[in-house]
């Protein structure tokens, strides 16, 4: 069995997992209107982490999260020669070095934490985080490593803001995934981590089981999701089949739900084809914005916290059905036992990825 | 010959990197987003918005507004003339 | 057991397929090197011109590998061909171009922005071939044969039947792309770290 746990997060809503999850449980959102941060000095909604350093913010966040994670596992785990660190990010330290955005962070943590192996960076757009966790599971299952620390991190930059604005993809109000009034994404920044291992003893708090996850390209368009949800459909059906999981086994879906018209519609079509429309579902983007390369890890970490606390979180920003197929979008947070979670992600480049986590 | 339309074709070929296309290959009425015409896609549409601002000082704030205007060279030229006289 | 059945190496001036020179840069041509290779390949795919150099290079390598045996991929189901690519600097060249579009030219270019992710090359190859397989783009300090071999083995054990993998270190002035096709039970060079390291050393020296 492969285990997952020791989840941590540094987000606009808190400096660790506990603070962040408690804010989310109270229904707080990290999104606010930021003065003149948009193109041509326009105001724009963002989910920013207060007090980030101007230079080396990316690197500092990664160092900070590794310290937090180290407290949640056996202290020998981080520097063990059986441990790999995977970083999931789209733009890395772009603000510090656009020509070589990942070199510094890798060197820094190698030295500061005395890592035994060169960290692996996965940069696969918005599916990076889910892909990184799946990769970690694969490396542990195959016996290449005993433990993998997966860190997802992206920080907000003019680069990303202007890029999304040039695509007319930014919402003029806080994003509202799956809602009829949704009008695009709200960008966010976060750093989150989980630890995958073959040994349940290394965890301070009890771990969960990470099942085999898969990815699939939708071979449609580099920046637009397939209208039929083909890639997401294929990834989720493959993940369910590989683990012998049927729709009735799934208690909760942590969807991608960016809040754009086409993405959310695509997801609803894919979930319909998969027979999953009745499963309670949320998008966490209404709390954290779209944190790009961090999203898959952050949303998995929050979902693990949901399992720990037996709390299904409402999909922030959702008011009424906004997709052609009705989904069971969670409108009010509610206490319930959650045994099996499906996490999905979709992104630019046609990528789709999915993973399953189960209570032991 | 309509100068604006010819100029537009030149700009479009350049802005969208349509290397195999020449000005004379594009008819004024060709459907730009249809495979029978230039077969442009959604990102090309956004680049056309950039083009309008860059060369004609016209701001398109809603991409849907572009959709009708960008049907063909003909409709684009009409749109530019309309927006220019409105200012 | 899996094998390296085809490999393609594109440098600044030459393109090799399975170690044999197939095309060289023509200094007399007004076309860029990658455009010369596109024309050499004789496949019409107008989208090529819209791609950034990273995508162009990955696309070309995949086309050369395909052309070496046109039937090669038709025996696989569309979701059994996986792609794993890596390089050192992510999409740095396109990132710099996009930054220039808003800092210098004052208007951020959406067509440039969509190429500011390194995995777009995987999307382009998937779209060109209608492949729905597994995807991964990694950033590594240098070509690491163990990463490709180990990850391909993992993909093979979870249902993939062919893996297109490789190193795509590409900027407008420097091209170094080494792409391999790994297949199961076909024969060829045995897929292991020693053999891939040898191929790389031969190619990169």
XYZ file of C-alpha atoms in Angstrom:
652
model
C 0.000 0.000 0.000
C 1.145 3.567 -0.738
C 0.437 6.232 1.870
C -0.174 9.964 1.636
C -0.312 12.506 4.430
C 1.720 15.088 6.370
C -0.087 17.720 4.277
C 0.943 21.345 4.697
C -0.002 24.626 3.091
C 1.017 28.261 3.060
C -1.811 30.198 1.490
C -3.568 33.571 1.489
C -5.699 32.114 4.293
C -2.982 30.914 6.639
C 0.643 30.043 7.180
C 0.112 26.362 7.763
C -2.410 23.609 7.139
C -4.258 24.131 10.387
C -4.775 27.875 9.988
C -5.681 27.552 6.328
C -8.201 24.773 6.875
C -9.816 26.522 9.781
C -10.297 29.663 7.649
C -11.759 27.606 4.830
C -14.109 25.821 7.263
C -15.364 29.213 8.407
C -16.167 30.097 4.807
C -13.459 32.726 4.374
C -11.991 33.449 0.945
C -8.432 34.600 0.250
C -9.543 36.606 -2.768
C -9.569 40.409 -2.658
C -9.525 43.321 -5.084
C -5.930 44.449 -5.548
C -5.422 48.053 -6.510
C -3.685 48.655 -9.866
C -2.210 45.162 -10.088
C -3.677 44.484 -13.534
C -2.612 45.458 -17.019
C -2.632 49.239 -17.553
C -2.897 49.797 -13.784
C -6.351 48.300 -13.557
C -7.693 46.818 -10.326
C -7.910 43.046 -10.320
C -9.100 40.311 -7.976
C -6.260 38.124 -6.719
C -5.601 35.724 -3.872
C -2.237 36.870 -2.531
C -0.162 35.663 0.414
C 0.441 38.641 2.726
C 4.049 39.552 3.448
C 5.801 37.660 0.659
C 9.346 38.849 0.031
C 9.887 40.829 -3.157
C 12.865 38.783 -4.269
C 13.176 35.007 -4.002
C 9.567 34.575 -2.869
C 9.303 31.230 -4.645
C 12.472 29.859 -3.087
C 11.572 31.141 0.384
C 8.155 29.503 0.229
C 9.651 26.152 -0.742
C 12.134 26.332 2.136
C 9.354 27.301 4.552
C 7.054 24.477 3.500
C 9.845 21.893 3.739
C 10.432 22.989 7.328
C 6.722 22.612 8.093
C 6.554 19.198 6.464
C 9.660 17.997 8.279
C 7.722 18.446 11.539
C 4.919 16.188 10.321
C 7.094 13.153 9.568
C 9.940 11.208 11.129
C 12.778 13.770 11.239
C 15.147 11.484 9.301
C 12.852 11.316 6.292
C 13.822 14.538 4.519
C 17.551 13.851 4.157
C 17.220 10.084 3.677
C 18.802 8.635 0.542
C 15.476 6.830 0.029
C 13.640 10.168 -0.271
C 12.982 12.236 -3.398
C 11.626 15.797 -3.458
C 9.350 16.694 -6.370
C 8.456 20.338 -7.024
C 5.378 21.086 -9.068
C 5.297 24.560 -10.584
C 4.500 26.375 -13.801
C 6.706 29.453 -13.500
C 9.026 28.753 -10.548
C 11.368 31.628 -9.733
C 10.532 33.482 -12.941
C 10.597 36.849 -11.179
C 14.184 36.223 -10.058
C 15.550 34.501 -13.129
C 13.393 34.303 -16.224
C 16.135 32.504 -18.173
C 16.618 29.707 -15.638
C 13.666 29.730 -13.230
C 14.299 26.463 -11.346
C 18.069 26.242 -10.879
C 18.324 28.342 -7.706
C 15.581 26.624 -5.754
C 16.973 23.183 -6.466
C 20.459 24.204 -5.294
C 19.121 25.945 -2.201
C 17.099 23.055 -0.847
C 19.754 20.492 -1.777
C 22.143 22.345 0.524
C 19.837 23.608 3.229
C 18.116 20.269 3.816
C 21.014 18.053 2.866
C 18.886 16.216 0.317
C 20.310 12.992 -1.066
C 18.892 13.461 -4.572
C 18.496 16.248 -7.097
C 14.859 17.454 -6.761
C 12.636 16.603 -9.711
C 10.694 19.548 -11.139
C 7.424 18.810 -12.885
C 6.095 21.634 -15.034
C 2.984 20.495 -16.792
C 0.725 23.547 -16.595
C -2.302 23.260 -14.306
C -2.134 19.481 -13.946
C 1.434 19.664 -12.542
C 0.359 19.072 -8.943
C -1.841 16.026 -9.532
C 0.747 14.647 -11.950
C 3.504 15.174 -9.354
C 1.554 13.245 -6.688
C 0.847 10.444 -9.174
C 4.517 10.369 -10.140
C 5.469 10.166 -6.471
C 3.090 7.233 -6.001
C 4.566 5.526 -9.058
C 8.168 5.994 -7.867
C 7.345 4.534 -4.453
C 5.270 1.682 -5.872
C 8.074 0.734 -8.272
C 10.588 0.744 -5.410
C 12.781 3.550 -6.770
C 12.209 5.522 -3.547
C 10.601 4.849 -0.166
C 9.365 8.404 0.389
C 8.581 11.329 -1.897
C 7.877 14.852 -0.684
C 5.713 16.633 -3.248
C 5.676 20.427 -3.121
C 3.409 22.551 -5.306
C 4.200 26.246 -5.558
C 3.517 29.218 -7.800
C 3.621 32.920 -7.008
C 1.661 35.693 -8.697
C 3.590 37.825 -11.179
C 2.833 40.545 -13.731
C 3.785 37.915 -16.280
C 0.961 35.575 -15.338
C -1.577 38.344 -14.661
C -1.003 40.023 -18.023
C -0.987 36.662 -19.776
C -4.367 35.628 -18.420
C -5.717 39.121 -19.094
C -4.510 38.904 -22.701
C -6.593 35.742 -23.005
C -9.630 37.586 -21.575
C -9.718 34.775 -19.034
C -9.761 36.850 -15.825
C -13.017 37.319 -13.946
C -14.115 40.853 -13.014
C -15.384 39.516 -9.657
C -14.104 36.700 -7.436
C -14.230 33.513 -9.511
C -17.433 31.472 -9.226
C -16.724 27.921 -10.432
C -19.674 26.013 -11.939
C -22.019 28.965 -11.283
C -24.253 30.389 -14.005
C -22.684 33.817 -13.528
C -19.073 32.672 -13.720
C -16.851 34.954 -15.755
C -13.346 33.529 -15.675
C -10.471 32.759 -13.325
C -9.107 34.594 -10.322
C -5.370 34.074 -9.993
C -3.862 32.983 -6.716
C -0.572 31.978 -5.130
C 0.188 29.207 -2.664
C 2.698 26.650 -1.566
C 1.570 23.241 -0.405
C 3.098 19.838 0.254
C 2.204 16.209 0.889
C 4.393 13.210 1.685
C 3.974 9.889 -0.132
C 5.570 6.818 1.428
C 5.522 3.027 1.635
C 5.805 3.266 5.427
C 2.843 4.439 7.546
C 5.111 4.791 10.592
C 6.855 7.945 9.360
C 3.721 10.097 9.746
C 2.892 12.063 12.901
C -0.847 12.023 12.068
C -2.417 9.013 10.434
C -1.920 8.814 6.659
C -4.389 7.840 3.947
C -4.021 5.471 1.038
C -2.970 6.877 -2.349
C -4.269 4.737 -5.213
C -2.834 4.624 -8.746
C -3.516 7.818 -10.688
C -3.298 8.508 -14.412
C -3.144 11.330 -16.946
C -4.483 11.715 -20.477
C -4.121 14.342 -23.147
C -7.287 15.515 -24.868
C -5.525 16.175 -28.190
C -7.865 19.073 -28.898
C -6.274 22.514 -28.556
C -3.263 23.837 -26.633
C -5.298 26.441 -24.757
C -8.904 25.291 -24.951
C -10.507 22.274 -23.320
C -12.171 19.622 -25.428
C -15.943 20.210 -25.725
C -16.601 16.536 -25.014
C -14.308 16.290 -21.989
C -12.501 13.441 -23.727
C -9.152 13.766 -21.920
C -10.686 14.130 -18.460
C -13.074 11.281 -19.216
C -10.214 9.032 -20.261
C -8.003 9.915 -17.314
C -10.708 9.388 -14.682
C -12.064 6.214 -16.266
C -8.538 4.793 -16.458
C -7.845 5.744 -12.823
C -11.098 4.158 -11.659
C -10.537 1.014 -13.730
C -6.949 0.528 -12.541
C -8.136 0.545 -8.939
C -11.428 -1.283 -9.414
C -13.375 1.742 -8.171
C -16.939 2.399 -9.351
C -18.868 5.697 -9.179
C -20.789 4.472 -6.114
C -17.492 4.125 -4.203
C -16.606 7.817 -4.543
C -17.803 10.073 -1.715
C -16.453 13.368 -2.919
C -14.847 14.982 -6.000
C -12.350 17.796 -5.644
C -12.803 19.139 -9.166
C -10.572 21.532 -11.087
C -13.334 24.147 -11.603
C -11.434 27.214 -12.782
C -14.513 29.354 -13.262
C -14.133 29.819 -17.013
C -17.147 29.122 -19.183
C -15.547 26.342 -21.203
C -13.530 24.554 -18.534
C -16.390 24.072 -16.094
C -18.744 23.063 -18.893
C -16.187 20.524 -20.122
C -15.856 19.052 -16.622
C -19.619 18.697 -16.250
C -19.780 16.788 -19.543
C -16.917 14.501 -18.541
C -18.435 13.790 -15.090
C -21.755 13.045 -16.767
C -20.098 10.573 -19.131
C -18.398 8.997 -16.108
C -21.641 8.565 -14.167
C -20.396 10.895 -11.423
C -22.954 13.720 -11.492
C -24.517 12.691 -8.173
C -21.256 12.698 -6.226
C -20.804 15.783 -3.991
C -18.266 18.032 -5.683
C -16.482 21.297 -5.080
C -13.900 23.564 -6.618
C -11.593 25.231 -4.093
C -10.690 28.060 -6.498
C -13.283 30.319 -4.816
C -11.133 30.206 -1.654
C -7.624 30.273 -3.112
C -8.001 31.438 -6.711
C -6.233 29.439 -9.386
C -2.792 28.693 -8.007
C -1.634 26.993 -11.242
C 1.240 24.599 -10.510
C 0.387 24.590 -6.802
C -3.314 23.890 -7.336
C -3.210 20.104 -7.582
C -1.138 19.738 -4.411
C -2.993 22.436 -2.455
C -6.415 21.052 -3.367
C -5.320 17.500 -2.552
C -3.948 18.689 0.797
C -7.201 20.504 1.623
C -9.179 17.429 0.584
C -7.101 15.273 2.952
C -7.888 17.799 5.699
C -11.562 17.439 4.720
C -11.257 13.687 5.261
C -9.506 14.167 8.612
C -12.157 16.582 9.802
C -15.097 14.815 8.171
C -16.129 18.079 6.559
C -17.348 18.507 2.990
C -16.492 22.079 2.021
C -18.961 24.187 0.099
C -17.896 25.272 -3.377
C -17.245 28.961 -2.706
C -18.867 31.287 -5.249
C -21.444 28.780 -6.461
C -25.065 29.904 -6.382
C -26.923 28.257 -9.241
C -26.382 25.646 -11.929
C -24.232 27.022 -14.709
C -23.348 23.978 -16.749
C -25.506 22.127 -19.270
C -25.319 19.007 -17.101
C -26.326 19.437 -13.455
C -23.616 18.485 -10.957
C -23.959 17.895 -7.225
C -22.060 21.059 -6.314
C -21.773 21.402 -2.524
C -23.744 24.509 -1.498
C -23.258 24.353 2.272
C -20.328 22.837 4.146
C -21.472 19.759 6.025
C -20.077 17.148 8.389
C -19.953 13.655 6.996
C -17.594 10.728 6.783
C -15.501 10.831 3.611
C -13.915 7.543 2.644
C -12.896 7.907 -0.999
C -11.902 11.132 -2.763
C -11.393 11.748 -6.470
C -9.172 14.718 -7.354
C -8.998 15.938 -10.947
C -7.111 18.603 -12.863
C -7.136 19.873 -16.432
C -4.877 22.384 -18.075
C -3.212 24.088 -21.011
C -1.458 21.760 -23.397
C -4.476 19.442 -23.244
C -3.404 17.749 -20.015
C -5.864 16.009 -17.689
C -4.954 14.070 -14.560
C -6.763 12.327 -11.732
C -5.989 10.609 -8.459
C -7.850 8.706 -5.758
C -7.305 8.834 -1.999
C -8.928 6.409 0.421
C -9.356 6.110 4.126
C -7.372 3.124 5.372
C -8.534 48.332 -54.711
C -9.415 48.985 -51.080
C -6.222 49.967 -49.271
C -7.541 49.238 -45.803
C -8.429 45.663 -46.734
C -5.074 44.999 -48.390
C -3.277 46.477 -45.412
C -5.367 44.333 -43.057
C -4.435 41.178 -44.923
C -0.756 42.062 -44.657
C -1.052 42.723 -40.926
C -2.977 39.500 -40.334
C -0.419 37.381 -42.180
C 2.360 38.942 -40.135
C 0.681 39.019 -36.737
C -0.572 35.439 -37.009
C 2.553 33.936 -38.611
C 0.624 32.646 -41.626
C 3.842 31.866 -43.454
C 2.347 29.946 -46.355
C -0.358 32.527 -47.069
C 0.029 35.525 -49.407
C -2.124 38.651 -49.557
C -3.599 37.589 -52.896
C -4.671 34.224 -51.389
C -7.188 35.922 -49.112
C -10.474 37.011 -50.658
C -12.366 39.821 -48.940
C -15.282 37.506 -48.240
C -13.307 34.423 -47.080
C -14.516 33.182 -43.705
C -11.450 33.707 -41.521
C -12.385 31.109 -38.893
C -13.617 28.447 -41.272
C -11.473 25.684 -42.729
C -12.624 26.879 -46.169
C -10.984 30.209 -45.362
C -7.954 30.722 -43.140
C -8.958 28.215 -40.460
C -8.083 30.567 -37.603
C -8.684 29.579 -33.965
C -9.612 31.228 -30.673
C -6.073 32.421 -29.938
C -5.857 33.970 -33.413
C -9.044 35.851 -32.571
C -7.340 37.331 -29.505
C -4.321 38.288 -31.610
C -6.700 40.086 -33.998
C -7.866 42.128 -31.025
C -4.226 43.012 -30.304
C -3.809 43.903 -33.985
C -6.779 46.277 -33.928
C -5.345 48.100 -30.939
C -1.791 48.158 -32.264
C -2.486 49.416 -35.794
C -5.845 51.170 -35.523
C -6.022 52.259 -31.903
C -9.291 50.378 -31.455
C -9.939 48.713 -28.120
C -12.122 45.649 -28.020
C -13.048 44.956 -24.406
C -15.248 41.924 -24.976
C -14.014 39.092 -27.175
C -17.635 38.337 -28.193
C -17.723 41.720 -29.865
C -14.803 40.584 -32.023
C -16.582 37.450 -33.144
C -18.979 39.193 -35.540
C -16.395 41.719 -36.644
C -13.809 39.076 -37.487
C -15.942 36.992 -39.834
C -14.082 38.152 -42.919
C -11.760 40.884 -44.175
C -14.908 42.631 -45.401
C -16.540 42.730 -41.960
C -13.270 43.670 -40.261
C -12.808 46.647 -42.562
C -16.406 47.715 -41.906
C -15.879 47.409 -38.175
C -12.695 49.490 -38.280
C -14.393 52.228 -40.327
C -17.385 52.283 -38.011
C -15.248 52.501 -34.874
C -12.982 55.142 -36.406
C -15.846 57.453 -37.384
C -17.541 56.957 -34.038
C -14.566 58.467 -32.206
C 11.221 -5.974 -21.745
C 11.423 -2.683 -23.637
C 13.684 -1.362 -26.355
C 14.919 1.896 -27.812
C 13.670 1.379 -31.339
C 14.331 4.786 -32.904
C 16.219 7.879 -31.873
C 16.473 11.307 -33.398
C 19.043 13.964 -32.595
C 18.663 17.530 -33.818
C 21.583 19.920 -33.257
C 22.258 23.479 -34.432
C 23.310 22.257 -37.852
C 22.423 18.607 -38.275
C 19.623 16.141 -37.889
C 20.443 12.489 -37.265
C 18.077 9.551 -37.258
C 19.342 6.403 -35.551
C 22.838 7.872 -35.660
C 22.742 8.561 -39.423
C 22.871 12.090 -40.796
C 19.622 12.888 -42.614
C 19.729 16.669 -43.038
C 22.156 19.560 -42.598
C 21.723 23.289 -42.235
C 21.819 25.150 -45.547
C 23.478 28.524 -44.927
C 22.318 29.696 -48.369
C 18.638 29.371 -47.445
C 16.682 32.309 -46.043
C 14.685 29.905 -43.891
C 15.485 29.210 -40.251
C 17.055 25.842 -39.495
C 13.852 24.420 -38.028
C 11.872 25.657 -41.022
C 14.374 23.965 -43.307
C 13.774 20.722 -41.428
C 10.012 21.216 -41.666
C 10.257 21.540 -45.445
C 12.657 18.590 -45.628
C 10.070 16.428 -43.913
C 7.500 17.160 -46.602
C 4.526 17.060 -44.250
C 2.089 19.955 -44.569
C 1.052 21.168 -41.135
C 0.501 24.962 -41.179
C 0.224 25.024 -37.379
C 3.979 24.454 -37.354
C 4.544 28.151 -38.095
C 2.562 29.217 -35.056
C 4.571 27.075 -32.663
C 7.458 28.374 -30.576
C 10.866 26.840 -31.223
C 10.511 24.325 -28.365
C 7.287 22.957 -29.835
C 8.645 23.103 -33.389
C 11.663 21.078 -32.390
C 9.722 18.420 -30.476
C 7.187 18.194 -33.278
C 9.940 17.764 -35.894
C 11.710 15.037 -33.913
C 8.410 13.162 -33.549
C 7.792 13.486 -37.296
C 11.267 12.189 -38.167
C 10.714 9.209 -35.879
C 7.329 8.596 -37.479
C 8.732 8.897 -40.991
C 11.406 6.286 -40.254
C 8.636 3.727 -40.125
C 5.215 5.076 -41.116
C 3.372 2.060 -39.732
C 5.115 2.279 -36.398
C 2.386 4.033 -34.442
C -0.688 2.677 -36.176
C -0.573 -0.602 -34.254
C -1.067 1.204 -30.934
C -4.374 2.360 -29.510
C -4.500 6.178 -29.335
C -4.112 6.226 -25.547
C -1.212 3.757 -25.319
C 1.460 6.155 -26.573
C 2.895 8.182 -23.704
C 5.140 11.243 -23.892
C 7.835 12.261 -21.409
C 10.002 15.263 -22.161
C 12.444 17.349 -20.176
C 14.878 20.217 -20.465
C 16.812 22.590 -18.272
C 15.147 25.961 -18.743
C 11.477 25.171 -19.141
C 9.912 27.548 -21.696
C 12.449 30.319 -20.999
C 12.739 31.495 -24.576
C 9.006 31.993 -25.017
C 8.821 33.503 -21.526
C 11.340 36.155 -22.522
C 9.480 36.848 -25.770
C 6.178 37.229 -23.937
C 7.751 39.486 -21.301
C 9.085 41.608 -24.148
C 5.581 41.860 -25.637
C 4.219 43.651 -22.577
C 7.337 45.447 -21.363
C 8.649 46.750 -24.663
C 5.791 46.422 -27.155
C 3.229 47.450 -24.490
C 0.680 44.814 -25.479
C 0.871 41.292 -24.049
C 0.532 38.816 -26.903
C -1.937 35.997 -26.215
C -0.371 33.857 -28.954
C 2.994 34.137 -27.216
C 1.561 33.599 -23.739
C 0.081 30.212 -24.629
C 3.599 28.933 -25.367
C 4.968 29.984 -21.973
C 4.525 26.469 -20.571
C 7.020 23.754 -21.477
C 4.405 20.995 -21.766
C 2.753 22.743 -24.725
C 5.086 20.759 -26.988
C 3.410 17.589 -25.702
C 0.014 19.097 -26.478
C 1.132 19.983 -30.011
C 2.355 16.444 -30.730
C -0.795 14.964 -29.158
C -2.999 17.226 -31.295
C -1.059 16.489 -34.500
C -1.423 12.732 -33.947
C -4.668 12.547 -31.936
C -2.871 10.782 -29.088
C -4.614 10.575 -25.714
C -1.823 8.955 -23.697
C 0.059 9.821 -20.501
C 1.986 13.132 -20.400
C 4.848 14.522 -18.379
C 7.233 17.442 -18.721
C 10.102 17.678 -16.234
C 12.802 20.270 -15.656
C 16.206 18.726 -14.929
C 19.668 20.306 -14.673
C 20.955 18.002 -17.415
C 19.948 15.017 -19.518
C 19.390 12.263 -16.950
C 19.133 8.835 -18.655
C 17.909 7.219 -15.424
C 14.888 9.536 -15.259
C 13.709 8.618 -18.748
C 14.396 4.886 -18.403
C 12.835 4.608 -14.939
C 9.777 6.624 -15.796
C 9.243 4.777 -19.072
C 9.340 1.479 -17.159
C 6.677 2.817 -14.795
C 4.520 3.864 -17.753
C 4.948 0.468 -19.408
C 3.875 -1.263 -16.220
C 0.684 0.792 -16.088
C -0.574 0.205 -19.613
C 1.424 2.390 -22.005
C 2.847 0.441 -24.945
C 5.116 3.054 -26.498
C 6.877 6.018 -24.925
C 8.152 8.979 -26.884
C 10.710 10.576 -24.624
C 13.499 13.052 -24.785
C 15.525 16.077 -24.021
C 14.486 19.340 -25.672
C 17.068 22.026 -25.038
C 16.004 24.589 -27.576
C 16.464 28.297 -28.129
C 16.563 30.270 -31.341
C 20.345 30.182 -31.380
C 20.968 26.766 -29.886
C 19.242 23.496 -30.619
C 19.943 20.227 -28.864
C 17.074 17.788 -29.014
C 17.456 14.081 -28.417
C 14.222 12.146 -28.712
C 13.845 8.394 -28.387
C 11.035 5.973 -28.989
C 10.741 3.182 -26.447
C 8.626 0.163 -27.282
C 7.807 -3.122 -25.619
C 8.730 -6.509 -27.028
C 9.919 -5.271 -30.405
C 13.653 -5.811 -30.512
C 16.265 -3.113 -30.930
C 18.591 -1.591 -28.382
C 17.668 -2.864 -24.931
C 16.195 -0.024 -22.938
C 18.422 0.524 -19.931
C 20.411 3.323 -18.374
C 23.774 2.064 -19.708
C 22.585 1.886 -23.313
C 20.849 5.235 -23.244
C 23.892 6.850 -21.625
C 26.036 5.426 -24.434
C 23.707 6.777 -27.116
C 23.732 10.187 -25.493
C 27.494 10.287 -25.100
C 27.927 9.308 -28.713
C 25.467 11.968 -29.837
C 26.518 14.811 -27.556
C 30.274 14.589 -28.154
